[in-house]
Short mmCIF file of C-alpha atoms in Angstrom, two decimals:
data_model
loop_
_atom_site.label_atom_id
_atom_site.label_comp_id
_atom_site.label_asym_id
_atom_site.label_seq_id
_atom_site.Cartn_x
_atom_site.Cartn_y
_atom_site.Cartn_z
CA CYS A 1 26.77 -1.53 7.89
CA LYS A 2 29.38 -2.75 10.38
CA SER A 3 32.27 -1.20 8.44
CA LYS A 4 34.94 0.61 10.40
CA PRO A 5 34.83 3.56 10.02
CA CYS A 6 31.29 3.93 8.72
CA LYS A 7 31.14 6.00 5.54
CA SER A 8 27.38 6.62 5.77
CA LYS A 9 27.01 7.55 9.42
CA ILE A 10 23.83 9.35 10.49
CA SER A 11 24.43 12.43 12.60
CA MET A 12 22.25 12.97 15.67
CA LYS A 13 20.78 16.07 14.03
CA ASP A 14 19.80 14.13 10.88
CA TYR A 15 18.32 11.33 12.98
CA ASP A 16 16.26 13.80 15.02
CA VAL A 17 15.00 15.48 11.84
CA ALA A 18 14.03 12.09 10.38
CA SER A 19 12.30 11.16 13.63
CA ASN A 20 10.34 14.44 13.70
CA ILE A 21 9.25 14.06 10.07
CA ALA A 22 8.16 10.46 10.68
CA THR A 23 6.18 11.45 13.76
CA LYS A 24 4.43 14.40 12.11
CA SER A 25 3.61 12.57 8.87
CA SER A 26 1.23 10.05 10.35
CA SER A 27 -0.93 7.67 8.36
CA THR A 28 -4.70 7.84 8.29
CA SER A 29 -4.79 4.68 10.40
CA LYS A 30 -2.27 2.37 12.03
CA PHE A 31 -1.51 -0.93 10.32
CA LEU A 32 -3.21 -3.72 12.27
CA GLY A 33 -1.72 -6.76 10.54
CA GLU A 34 -4.27 -9.54 9.96
CA ASP A 35 -7.10 -7.32 11.22
CA ASP A 36 -6.35 -4.52 8.76
CA ASP A 37 -8.33 -4.03 5.56
CA ARG A 38 -5.08 -3.30 3.73
CA SER A 39 -2.85 -6.06 2.45
CA GLY A 40 0.85 -6.12 3.27
CA SER A 41 1.69 -4.87 -0.22
CA THR A 42 -0.67 -1.95 0.16
CA PHE A 43 0.91 -0.92 3.45
CA VAL A 44 4.41 -1.28 1.96
CA ARG A 45 3.32 0.97 -0.90
CA GLU A 46 2.03 3.43 1.69
CA ILE A 47 5.38 3.35 3.53
CA LEU A 48 7.29 4.06 0.34
CA SER A 49 4.94 6.72 -1.03
CA ALA A 50 4.02 8.57 2.17
CA LEU A 51 7.53 9.96 2.47
CA GLU A 52 8.58 9.93 -1.15
CA GLY A 53 11.90 11.69 -1.54
CA HIS A 54 12.96 10.99 2.04
CA ASP A 55 15.67 8.55 3.06
CA ALA A 56 15.24 5.02 4.42
CA VAL A 57 15.74 6.25 8.00
CA THR A 58 12.63 8.42 7.82
CA LYS A 59 10.58 5.70 6.12
CA TYR A 60 11.67 3.06 8.65
CA LEU A 61 10.77 5.33 11.57
CA TRP A 62 7.46 6.23 9.88
CA ALA A 63 6.61 2.54 9.53
CA LYS A 64 7.34 2.02 13.22
CA GLN A 65 5.08 4.97 14.16
CA ASN A 66 2.21 3.78 11.97
CA MET A 67 1.97 0.20 13.10
CA GLU A 68 0.34 -1.43 16.09
CA LYS A 69 3.09 -2.12 18.65
CA SER A 70 2.42 -5.88 18.73
CA ILE A 71 2.67 -6.06 14.92
CA TRP A 72 5.93 -4.09 14.98
CA ALA A 73 7.35 -6.46 17.61
CA LYS A 74 6.33 -9.46 15.49
CA LEU A 75 7.98 -8.00 12.37
CA ILE A 76 11.33 -7.14 13.94
CA LYS A 77 11.55 -10.18 16.23
CA GLY A 78 15.01 -11.72 16.05
CA THR A 79 16.66 -8.83 14.22
CA GLU A 80 19.18 -6.41 15.62
CA PRO A 81 18.12 -2.77 15.57
CA PRO A 82 19.70 -0.72 12.79
CA THR A 83 22.94 1.05 13.56
CA ARG A 84 23.22 4.79 12.94
CA CYS A 85 24.11 4.22 9.32
CA TYR A 86 22.13 5.06 6.17
CA VAL A 87 23.13 1.79 4.50
CA ASP A 88 22.00 -0.25 7.52
CA TYR A 89 18.61 1.51 7.57
CA GLU A 90 18.16 0.75 3.86
CA LYS A 91 18.81 -2.94 4.54
CA HIS A 92 16.44 -2.94 7.51
CA LEU A 93 13.72 -1.16 5.51
CA ASP A 94 14.04 -3.71 2.68
CA ARG A 95 13.87 -6.57 5.18
CA LEU A 96 10.87 -4.99 6.92
CA CYS A 97 8.99 -4.54 3.63
CA SER A 98 9.65 -8.10 2.50
CA THR A 99 8.55 -9.45 5.90
CA ILE A 100 5.33 -7.42 5.76
CA ARG A 101 4.59 -8.79 2.29
CA LYS A 102 5.43 -12.35 3.34
CA LEU A 103 3.22 -12.28 6.44
CA TYR A 104 0.29 -10.18 5.25
CA ASP A 105 -0.06 -10.99 1.54
CA ASN A 106 -1.74 -14.29 2.29
CA ASP A 107 -4.89 -15.98 1.02
CA ASP A 108 -7.07 -13.99 3.43
CA ALA A 109 -5.72 -10.66 2.15
CA ILE A 110 -6.22 -11.79 -1.45
CA ALA A 111 -9.78 -12.91 -0.68
CA LYS A 112 -10.56 -9.58 1.05
CA ALA A 113 -9.25 -7.62 -1.94
CA GLU A 114 -11.15 -9.79 -4.41
CA VAL A 115 -14.38 -9.31 -2.45
CA LYS A 116 -13.75 -5.54 -2.38
CA PHE A 117 -13.26 -5.63 -6.16
CA VAL A 118 -16.36 -7.72 -6.89
CA THR A 119 -18.58 -5.62 -4.61
CA CYS A 120 -17.16 -2.22 -5.57
CA ARG A 121 -20.00 0.13 -6.48
CA GLN A 122 -20.24 3.86 -6.95
CA GLY A 123 -21.63 5.57 -3.85
CA ASN A 124 -24.75 7.74 -4.07
CA SER A 125 -22.88 11.03 -3.76
CA GLU A 126 -19.55 9.77 -5.12
CA CYS A 127 -18.25 11.37 -8.31
CA LEU A 128 -17.14 9.19 -11.19
CA ALA A 129 -13.47 10.14 -10.81
CA ARG A 130 -13.41 9.08 -7.13
CA TYR A 131 -15.14 5.78 -7.95
CA VAL A 132 -12.65 5.03 -10.73
CA LYS A 133 -9.75 5.91 -8.41
CA ARG A 134 -11.10 3.58 -5.71
CA LEU A 135 -11.55 0.78 -8.24
CA GLU A 136 -8.01 1.32 -9.57
CA SER A 137 -6.56 1.18 -6.05
CA ILE A 138 -8.23 -2.19 -5.45
CA VAL A 139 -6.89 -3.53 -8.76
CA THR A 140 -3.43 -2.19 -7.88
CA GLU A 141 -3.61 -3.95 -4.52
CA LEU A 142 -4.49 -7.21 -6.28
CA HIS A 143 -1.65 -6.67 -8.75
CA PHE A 144 0.92 -6.21 -5.98
CA MET A 145 -0.26 -9.49 -4.45
CA GLY A 146 0.30 -11.23 -7.78
CA ILE A 147 -3.35 -11.44 -8.88
CA ARG A 148 -3.88 -10.43 -12.46
CA THR A 149 -7.04 -8.50 -13.34
CA TYR A 150 -7.73 -8.38 -17.04
CA GLU A 151 -8.86 -5.19 -18.71
CA TYR A 152 -12.22 -6.58 -19.80
CA ILE A 153 -12.97 -7.65 -16.19
CA LEU A 154 -12.04 -4.18 -14.95
CA LYS A 155 -14.28 -2.58 -17.59
CA ARG A 156 -17.12 -4.87 -16.61
CA ARG A 157 -16.71 -4.03 -12.90
CA LEU A 158 -16.62 -0.32 -13.75
CA TYR A 159 -19.74 -0.66 -15.87
CA ASP A 160 -21.67 -2.74 -13.31
CA GLY A 161 -20.70 -0.52 -10.40
CA LEU A 162 -21.97 2.71 -11.91
CA ASN A 163 -24.96 4.40 -10.30
CA SER A 164 -26.83 5.78 -13.28
CA ASP A 165 -27.87 4.46 -16.66
CA TYR A 166 -26.66 7.72 -18.19
CA LEU A 167 -23.12 7.09 -16.93
CA ARG A 168 -23.28 3.46 -18.05
CA GLU A 169 -24.23 4.59 -21.54
CA LYS A 170 -21.36 7.13 -21.62
CA VAL A 171 -18.84 4.57 -20.38
CA ASP A 172 -20.15 2.01 -22.82
CA LYS A 173 -19.60 4.42 -25.72
CA GLU A 174 -16.14 5.50 -24.56
CA LEU A 175 -14.72 2.17 -23.44
CA SER A 176 -16.64 -0.27 -25.52
CA ASP A 177 -14.87 -2.96 -27.37
CA PRO A 178 -17.02 -4.50 -30.07
CA ASN A 179 -15.59 -7.91 -29.17
CA VAL A 180 -16.60 -7.65 -25.48
CA SER A 181 -20.23 -7.93 -24.49
CA TYR A 182 -21.45 -6.56 -21.17
CA GLU A 183 -24.58 -8.72 -21.29
#
């Protein structure tokens, strides 16, 4: 924050606690940048939701822990490290998130997400709720990248991706819109 004296200074104890929380709350997989299946927006959403309720210090340190070192170096290149100030960490976290979106929400990420959406099918042993959740997460990813998915397209993808005719019939009865044909 560069103000003298800093009004939002982070104590060593608070920093150590944030560091421990960030280290112990690891992601399922490290973010690999261009080689990752997730878009930048999806990873930003993961940063913000993984430690919901925690401060920017913890989230910033978590992001650092859950990224490939070369990707981290690329993202923070040319920036000064944050000072021991809550306000400064908030600014750095915002800058980090916007840089991730700018670099990794590109045409390739959009194309990957669109292919995932178009090819999304219910697995053999997958329950309906899990399939719907997976489909919703893909649509949410597209939304965060600025791609609009209309409700009738989502319904059609849900309908086409179902495993059994019985489920298709149930979904058709529950979600059907007389103005939208699935044929």
